[in-house]
Amino acid sequence: MSSTETKTTLVGLSKTQLRAWVSESLGEPAYRGTQLARWIYEKAVADFNAMSDLPAALRARLSEVAIVSPNTISLTQRSKDGTVKCLLRLADGNEVECVLLPYEERVSVCLSTQVGCAMGCRFCATAQGGYTRNLTADEIVDQLLHLQRLSERRISHVVLMGMGEPLLNLENVIVALHLMHDEVGISYRRMTVSTVGIVPKIYALAEYDLPITLAISLHAPDDETRARIMPVNRKWGVDVLIQAARDYFEKTKRRITFEYLLLRGVNDTPHHAEQLAAKLKGVPCLVNLIPFNYVPTPDDFQRPEALRVRRFREILETAGVETTQRVERGHDIDAACGQLRGKHRGKPLPLALQAR
Ligand code: SAH
């Protein structure tokens, strides 16, 4: 057994829990826990020796009994546009993707919530690897902390759009959102949770009444098309999903984002756009169009031509539906969902990483 296995992991503990831990386990004054929380979450420091306002003896003791995080970055890819995509290797050897997206006016991160995914969306690379397990709250937050270490600027926005279905891991996701708000200091208004459309969990999320943004991956205006690309639609169809979005707005007063992935010849015709506009009439929402990020799939999906995308957008806007288009990032580094892990999987890890 390596020595790290007996050490206490600190990431995931709140300030209050860290205060209790330092006094109960180390016999130190509680304010040392507050200092630790600041280093771990606000400054994203994982090395006790760098925690300069702690006495040297305490830093040494901490190194003996605790680690900030047992997870390590096993692969980093930097795009010319500034996007950094990472694989985080978890203590049990599983790997998840997370992405740093620096823009002029903000720095976003895209985080995973599960190892793999059980939803089986036909166009998604993560789906092809199947589902392994939920991430813990600390594994979700730790992705952000690792990405913060790679960014000179402070992370301002969080989207849960990496691997997995956040609403099927709701309890841990809520704890992670609380930690990112309370300890890291990110406003709820700058957090987005994206779902495939697990209707009962949308109602459950609404009960927490957090001012986060809910994004719903709609991707089609009718059940037939949607069920073809998203098996989850057989359980909750388009109409109950849109009703859930309306109810979510009524409860939280937060406008819904509908994600709409455009697949050539599948859901990108003017007729689909008209149907979508009709369905969303009167729903307080924004539609975000996402041209398909190519990944090899059994259906061999392709992205539509730019003209098709423009026409789709025009129809929505003419009908009064506010529409944006996802800015494409990191094309040169496999930034499409699930691609990186897909490529990395099966290759042996460098020995230095295996040993940790
Ligand atoms: N399970 C959640 C969040 C993770 S997926 C959800 O479904 O919303 C994040 C977003 O990426 C979803 O809108 C998903 O449909 C989309 N997506 C998946 N594969 C994609 C691809 N190849 N190209 C573009 N977007 C994709």
PDB file of C-alpha atoms and ligand atoms in Angstrom, residues 123-124 160-162 164-166 194-196 217 219 259 261 290-293 295 326 337, ligand 1:
ATOM      1  CA  PHE A 123     -23.752  11.417 -32.034  1.00  0.00           C
ATOM      2  CA  CYS A 124     -21.696  11.479 -28.840  1.00  0.00           C
ATOM      3  CA  LEU A 160     -21.155  20.901 -16.663  1.00  0.00           C
ATOM      4  CA  MET A 161     -21.015  19.734 -20.277  1.00  0.00           C
ATOM      5  CA  GLY A 162     -18.169  17.276 -20.134  1.00  0.00           C
ATOM      6  CA  GLY A 164     -21.749  12.219 -18.205  1.00  0.00           C
ATOM      7  CA  GLU A 165     -25.284  13.242 -17.360  1.00  0.00           C
ATOM      8  CA  PRO A 166     -25.226  15.695 -14.422  1.00  0.00           C
ATOM      9  CA  SER A 194     -26.562  20.735 -19.115  1.00  0.00           C
ATOM     10  CA  THR A 195     -28.971  17.806 -19.303  1.00  0.00           C
ATOM     11  CA  VAL A 196     -30.111  15.297 -21.862  1.00  0.00           C
ATOM     12  CA  SER A 217     -29.991  19.273 -25.040  1.00  0.00           C
ATOM     13  CA  HIS A 219     -31.556  18.623 -30.655  1.00  0.00           C
ATOM     14  CA  GLU A 259     -28.943  23.296 -27.023  1.00  0.00           C
ATOM     15  CA  LEU A 261     -26.990  20.114 -32.273  1.00  0.00           C
ATOM     16  CA  ILE A 290     -24.149  23.640 -32.176  1.00  0.00           C
ATOM     17  CA  PRO A 291     -22.853  22.429 -35.520  1.00  0.00           C
ATOM     18  CA  PHE A 292     -21.894  18.759 -35.091  1.00  0.00           C
ATOM     19  CA  ASN A 293     -18.323  18.323 -33.942  1.00  0.00           C
ATOM     20  CA  VAL A 295     -16.693  12.155 -34.268  1.00  0.00           C
ATOM     21  CA  ARG A 326     -21.640  28.019 -30.312  1.00  0.00           C
ATOM     22  CA  CYS A 337     -16.925  15.551 -26.495  1.00  0.00           C
TER      23      CYS A 337
HETATM   24  N1  SAH B   1     -25.299  14.877 -20.650  1.00  0.00           N
HETATM   25  C1  SAH B   1     -25.416  16.312 -20.716  1.00  0.00           C
HETATM   26  C2  SAH B   1     -24.102  17.058 -20.669  1.00  0.00           C
HETATM   27  C3  SAH B   1     -22.927  16.502 -21.417  1.00  0.00           C
HETATM   28  S1  SAH B   1     -22.979  16.609 -23.197  1.00  0.00           S
HETATM   29  C4  SAH B   1     -26.227  16.707 -21.937  1.00  0.00           C
HETATM   30  O1  SAH B   1     -26.590  15.833 -22.709  1.00  0.00           O
HETATM   31  O2  SAH B   1     -26.560  17.879 -22.077  1.00  0.00           O
HETATM   32  C5  SAH B   1     -22.812  18.326 -23.529  1.00  0.00           C
HETATM   33  C6  SAH B   1     -23.393  18.773 -24.867  1.00  0.00           C
HETATM   34  O3  SAH B   1     -22.583  18.334 -25.973  1.00  0.00           O
HETATM   35  C7  SAH B   1     -24.786  18.218 -25.139  1.00  0.00           C
HETATM   36  O4  SAH B   1     -25.612  19.222 -25.677  1.00  0.00           O
HETATM   37  C8  SAH B   1     -24.486  17.145 -26.167  1.00  0.00           C
HETATM   38  O5  SAH B   1     -25.622  16.783 -26.896  1.00  0.00           O
HETATM   39  C9  SAH B   1     -23.404  17.802 -26.983  1.00  0.00           C
HETATM   40  N2  SAH B   1     -22.643  16.915 -27.855  1.00  0.00           N
HETATM   41  C10 SAH B   1     -22.378  15.604 -27.698  1.00  0.00           C
HETATM   42  N3  SAH B   1     -21.664  15.111 -28.736  1.00  0.00           N
HETATM   43  C11 SAH B   1     -21.449  16.151 -29.565  1.00  0.00           C
HETATM   44  C12 SAH B   1     -20.758  16.299 -30.805  1.00  0.00           C
HETATM   45  N4  SAH B   1     -20.146  15.276 -31.386  1.00  0.00           N
HETATM   46  N5  SAH B   1     -20.756  17.524 -31.381  1.00  0.00           N
HETATM   47  C13 SAH B   1     -21.350  18.578 -30.776  1.00  0.00           C
HETATM   48  N6  SAH B   1     -21.999  18.502 -29.606  1.00  0.00           N
HETATM   49  C14 SAH B   1     -22.067  17.305 -29.009  1.00  0.00           C
END
